[in-house]
Tab-separated table of C-alpha atoms in Angstrom:
chain	number	residue	atom	x	y	z
A	916	UNK	CA	58.082	87.370	20.832
A	917	UNK	CA	57.713	91.068	21.599
A	918	UNK	CA	54.369	92.485	20.488
A	919	UNK	CA	53.255	96.038	19.818
A	920	UNK	CA	51.214	95.908	23.005
A	921	UNK	CA	54.282	94.868	25.002
A	922	UNK	CA	56.139	97.865	23.641
A	923	UNK	CA	53.350	100.192	24.751
A	924	UNK	CA	53.617	99.160	28.370
A	925	UNK	CA	56.261	100.349	30.782
A	926	UNK	CA	58.060	98.042	33.212
A	927	UNK	CA	56.213	96.478	36.133
A	928	UNK	CA	56.970	99.117	38.765
A	929	UNK	CA	53.990	98.258	40.941
A	930	UNK	CA	52.400	101.688	40.425
A	931	UNK	CA	49.059	102.180	38.729
A	932	UNK	CA	46.653	104.992	38.019
A	933	UNK	CA	45.343	104.911	41.592
A	934	UNK	CA	48.836	105.743	42.843
A	935	UNK	CA	49.272	108.913	40.796
A	936	UNK	CA	47.578	111.200	43.307
A	937	UNK	CA	50.013	109.956	45.979
A	938	UNK	CA	52.977	110.482	43.666
A	939	UNK	CA	51.824	114.017	42.891
A	940	UNK	CA	51.458	114.818	46.582
A	941	UNK	CA	55.157	114.048	47.022
A	942	UNK	CA	55.909	117.156	44.985
A	943	UNK	CA	55.613	120.257	47.139
A	944	UNK	CA	56.730	123.873	46.934
A	945	UNK	CA	55.663	127.062	45.209
A	946	UNK	CA	54.666	127.579	41.585
A	947	UNK	CA	53.336	124.077	41.120
A	948	UNK	CA	50.750	125.094	38.515
A	949	UNK	CA	48.438	122.511	40.076
A	950	UNK	CA	45.418	122.978	37.771
A	951	UNK	CA	47.620	122.892	34.669
A	952	UNK	CA	49.161	119.642	35.874
A	953	UNK	CA	46.021	117.809	36.951
A	954	UNK	CA	44.238	118.703	33.706
A	955	UNK	CA	46.699	116.480	31.829
A	956	UNK	CA	46.767	113.532	34.216
A	957	UNK	CA	44.281	111.183	32.559
A	958	UNK	CA	45.461	111.768	28.998
A	959	UNK	CA	49.074	111.212	30.047
A	960	UNK	CA	48.241	108.012	31.888
A	961	UNK	CA	46.296	106.493	28.986
A	962	UNK	CA	49.110	107.357	26.592
A	963	UNK	CA	51.897	105.884	28.701
A	964	UNK	CA	49.908	102.927	29.982
A	965	UNK	CA	48.138	101.805	26.823
A	966	UNK	CA	49.340	103.595	23.702
A	967	UNK	CA	52.944	104.807	23.534
A	968	UNK	CA	55.538	102.343	22.301
A	969	UNK	CA	58.320	103.529	24.544
A	970	UNK	CA	59.871	102.186	27.737
A	971	UNK	CA	62.934	103.168	29.802
A	972	UNK	CA	64.870	100.501	27.943
A	973	UNK	CA	63.920	101.828	24.494
A	974	UNK	CA	64.862	105.489	24.891
A	975	UNK	CA	67.675	105.180	22.344
A	976	UNK	CA	65.668	103.054	19.899
A	977	UNK	CA	65.147	105.045	16.669
A	978	UNK	CA	61.818	103.263	16.188
A	979	UNK	CA	60.362	104.333	19.526
A	980	UNK	CA	57.339	106.588	19.758
A	981	UNK	CA	58.177	110.179	20.674
A	982	UNK	CA	56.083	112.036	23.242
A	983	UNK	CA	56.541	115.810	23.461
A	984	UNK	CA	55.019	117.715	26.364
A	985	UNK	CA	54.408	121.202	25.020
A	986	UNK	CA	52.305	122.094	28.075
A	987	UNK	CA	55.499	122.079	30.093
A	988	UNK	CA	54.639	124.781	32.621
A	989	UNK	CA	52.690	122.260	34.717
A	990	UNK	CA	54.810	119.085	34.671
A	991	UNK	CA	53.802	117.459	37.974
A	992	UNK	CA	51.467	114.919	36.396
A	993	UNK	CA	54.081	114.189	33.744
A	994	UNK	CA	56.731	113.520	36.377
A	995	UNK	CA	54.330	111.322	38.344
A	996	UNK	CA	53.586	109.217	35.267
A	997	UNK	CA	57.281	108.969	34.356
A	998	UNK	CA	58.006	107.778	37.893
A	999	UNK	CA	55.137	105.290	37.836
A	1000	UNK	CA	56.472	103.839	34.589
A	1001	UNK	CA	60.071	103.602	35.773
A	1002	UNK	CA	61.677	106.385	33.733
A	1003	UNK	CA	62.727	108.321	36.854
A	1004	UNK	CA	63.157	107.229	40.490
A	1005	UNK	CA	60.175	107.934	42.726
A	1006	UNK	CA	62.450	109.498	45.344
A	1007	UNK	CA	63.235	112.297	42.881
A	1008	UNK	CA	59.681	113.583	43.248
A	1009	UNK	CA	60.173	114.966	46.757
A	1010	UNK	CA	62.856	117.312	45.473
A	1011	UNK	CA	60.617	118.784	42.772
A	1012	UNK	CA	61.595	122.360	41.962
A	1013	UNK	CA	64.569	122.431	44.347
A	1014	UNK	CA	67.829	124.025	43.271
A	1015	UNK	CA	69.673	120.727	42.918
A	1016	UNK	CA	66.743	118.661	41.592
A	1017	UNK	CA	66.590	117.461	37.968
A	1018	UNK	CA	62.810	117.932	38.143
A	1019	UNK	CA	62.403	121.608	37.433
A	1020	UNK	CA	59.248	123.647	36.974
A	1021	UNK	CA	59.796	123.087	33.248
A	1022	UNK	CA	61.007	119.652	32.046
A	1023	UNK	CA	64.607	119.497	30.844
A	1024	UNK	CA	65.450	116.811	28.291
A	1025	UNK	CA	69.101	116.832	29.377
A	1026	UNK	CA	68.283	116.130	33.035
A	1027	UNK	CA	65.149	113.952	33.004
A	1028	UNK	CA	65.161	110.471	31.439
A	1029	UNK	CA	62.258	109.999	29.061
A	1030	UNK	CA	61.806	113.689	28.271
A	1031	UNK	CA	62.183	114.384	24.547
A	1032	UNK	CA	62.162	118.211	24.595
A	1033	UNK	CA	62.715	121.042	27.027
A	1034	UNK	CA	59.401	122.869	27.254
A	1035	UNK	CA	57.397	125.484	29.075
A	1036	UNK	CA	57.362	128.370	26.624
A	1037	UNK	CA	53.898	128.242	25.101
A	1038	UNK	CA	53.565	127.463	21.419
A	1039	UNK	CA	56.784	125.545	20.766
A	1040	UNK	CA	55.764	121.911	21.074
A	1041	UNK	CA	53.505	121.463	18.063
A	1042	UNK	CA	55.960	123.047	15.589
A	1043	UNK	CA	58.731	120.848	17.041
A	1044	UNK	CA	56.472	117.805	16.640
A	1045	UNK	CA	55.881	118.681	12.983
A	1046	UNK	CA	59.626	118.964	12.439
A	1047	UNK	CA	60.267	115.702	14.279
A	1048	UNK	CA	57.708	113.890	12.138
A	1049	UNK	CA	59.253	115.283	8.957
A	1050	UNK	CA	62.706	114.274	10.167
A	1051	UNK	CA	61.649	110.705	10.859
A	1052	UNK	CA	59.990	110.524	7.443
A	1053	UNK	CA	63.194	111.747	5.769
A	1054	UNK	CA	65.203	109.077	7.597
A	1055	UNK	CA	62.803	106.355	6.491
A	1056	UNK	CA	61.703	105.570	10.061
A	1057	UNK	CA	58.103	104.634	9.449
A	1058	UNK	CA	57.156	102.753	12.617
A	1059	UNK	CA	57.673	105.651	15.025
A	1060	UNK	CA	54.715	107.845	15.956
A	1061	UNK	CA	55.024	111.386	17.292
A	1062	UNK	CA	52.676	112.586	20.023
A	1063	UNK	CA	52.484	116.119	21.384
A	1064	UNK	CA	50.302	117.368	24.241
A	1065	UNK	CA	49.339	121.038	24.159
A	1066	UNK	CA	47.040	123.268	26.174
A	1067	UNK	CA	44.122	125.089	24.604
A	1068	UNK	CA	45.634	128.471	25.512
A	1069	UNK	CA	48.749	127.600	23.508
A	1070	UNK	CA	46.642	127.667	20.382
A	1071	UNK	CA	46.499	131.453	20.773
A	1072	UNK	CA	50.132	131.432	19.608
A	1073	UNK	CA	50.680	132.006	15.888
A	1074	UNK	CA	53.396	129.371	15.616
A	1075	UNK	CA	50.778	126.700	16.226
A	1076	UNK	CA	48.534	127.948	13.432
A	1077	UNK	CA	51.415	127.669	10.997
A	1078	UNK	CA	52.119	124.120	12.172
A	1079	UNK	CA	48.453	123.133	11.882
A	1080	UNK	CA	48.189	124.626	8.405
A	1081	UNK	CA	51.305	122.782	7.213
A	1082	UNK	CA	50.756	119.331	8.727
A	1083	UNK	CA	47.403	118.589	7.107
A	1084	UNK	CA	48.356	119.153	3.464
A	1085	UNK	CA	51.702	117.443	4.140
A	1086	UNK	CA	49.814	114.283	5.146
A	1087	UNK	CA	51.751	113.746	8.371
A	1088	UNK	CA	49.794	110.703	9.484
A	1089	UNK	CA	52.416	109.765	12.106
A	1090	UNK	CA	51.714	113.023	13.946
A	1091	UNK	CA	49.224	112.987	16.837
A	1092	UNK	CA	48.220	116.011	18.903
A	1093	UNK	CA	46.323	115.990	22.188
A	1094	UNK	CA	44.767	119.324	23.145
A	1095	UNK	CA	43.800	119.664	26.808
A	1096	UNK	CA	40.788	121.976	26.771
A	1097	UNK	CA	40.210	123.535	30.194
A	1098	UNK	CA	38.670	126.714	28.788
A	1099	UNK	CA	41.880	128.737	29.113
A	1100	UNK	CA	42.083	130.066	25.557
A	1101	UNK	CA	41.350	133.759	25.179
A	1102	UNK	CA	40.372	133.745	21.520
A	1103	UNK	CA	37.180	131.930	20.569
A	1104	UNK	CA	37.180	129.724	17.475
A	1105	UNK	CA	34.005	129.296	15.400
A	1106	UNK	CA	32.984	125.656	15.694
A	1107	UNK	CA	35.370	124.922	18.558
A	1108	UNK	CA	38.994	123.826	18.712
A	1109	UNK	CA	38.642	120.739	16.517
A	1110	UNK	CA	37.162	122.799	13.674
A	1111	UNK	CA	40.439	124.704	13.261
A	1112	UNK	CA	42.328	121.452	12.711
A	1113	UNK	CA	39.628	119.910	10.526
A	1114	UNK	CA	39.716	122.908	8.190
A	1115	UNK	CA	43.426	122.217	7.657
A	1116	UNK	CA	42.876	118.573	6.750
A	1117	UNK	CA	43.375	116.861	10.114
A	1118	UNK	CA	41.447	113.892	11.456
A	1119	UNK	CA	39.692	115.177	14.595
A	1120	UNK	CA	37.759	113.996	17.633
A	1121	UNK	CA	36.596	115.672	20.842
A	1122	UNK	CA	36.178	113.533	23.972
A	1123	UNK	CA	35.788	113.672	27.741
A	1124	UNK	CA	39.337	114.153	28.981
A	1125	UNK	CA	38.648	112.119	32.129
A	1126	UNK	CA	37.170	109.065	30.372
A	1127	UNK	CA	40.001	106.594	29.859
A	1128	UNK	CA	38.147	104.340	27.442
A	1129	UNK	CA	37.043	107.300	25.322
A	1130	UNK	CA	40.597	108.647	25.285
A	1131	UNK	CA	42.026	105.273	24.288
A	1132	UNK	CA	39.518	104.824	21.479
A	1133	UNK	CA	40.242	108.311	20.150
A	1134	UNK	CA	44.012	107.842	20.434
A	1135	UNK	CA	43.948	104.578	18.489
A	1136	UNK	CA	41.380	105.399	15.801
A	1137	UNK	CA	42.744	104.988	12.259
A	1138	UNK	CA	43.436	108.147	10.245
A	1139	UNK	CA	45.245	107.171	7.034
A	1140	UNK	CA	46.925	110.043	5.249
A	1141	UNK	CA	46.042	112.624	7.896
A	1142	UNK	CA	47.549	113.931	11.125
A	1143	UNK	CA	45.299	113.300	14.126
A	1144	UNK	CA	44.105	115.625	16.880
A	1145	UNK	CA	42.142	114.627	19.979
A	1146	UNK	CA	40.618	117.456	21.986
A	1147	UNK	CA	40.288	116.290	25.602
A	1148	UNK	CA	37.785	118.423	27.486
A	1149	UNK	CA	38.296	118.713	31.234
A	1150	UNK	CA	36.869	120.942	33.952
A	1151	UNK	CA	37.397	124.672	33.541
A	1152	UNK	CA	40.576	126.073	35.017
A	1153	UNK	CA	38.522	128.960	36.395
A	1154	UNK	CA	39.326	132.671	36.580
């Protein structure tokens, strides 16, 4: 019998978390957005290794979980995790950013297996995730969860504030947002990032973005009737 836990785990590729740094080193070239990529590494790994119910074999399953990378301008960690979990061949990584490579500086859902949206323009992912959640609800697909990973600087974009304000009162409990907080946002928020979501009726938690057990606990905490946001604090990106 297939269990929920089985569905959360990718195929046995032989790669684990310890291999991700090697996989990322395979990707060379200019405009790598290294800090943006590495800030997401631990959250991405915990999601794909322990939480998301999606595998390469389930990409056409309507009941799969959807993961949307809004922070698409630094996709190296994302590509490394997709390779480790068998969505893309590892030998694709060495061509990262090349003219004829499917692995561009922004992920392309048409070219990269496992990618749900094309991303890179800040502020698009969370509104798309809200729309995706509403669409699944309208189709009666209740087992699928929608996850979106955004950067703290993206929350400077007005489109995100509209999405936050809508999702709470709409009770989109299948919607989950991970905010990678590396102190990049330009506009301070009284009470911190989580307070903005909480004021709009979201379930919120702020954790160490490098602590896998803390991330897992926050990702899997119950939040009936509310969308969920986890703010994952990592080291500052710097000036």
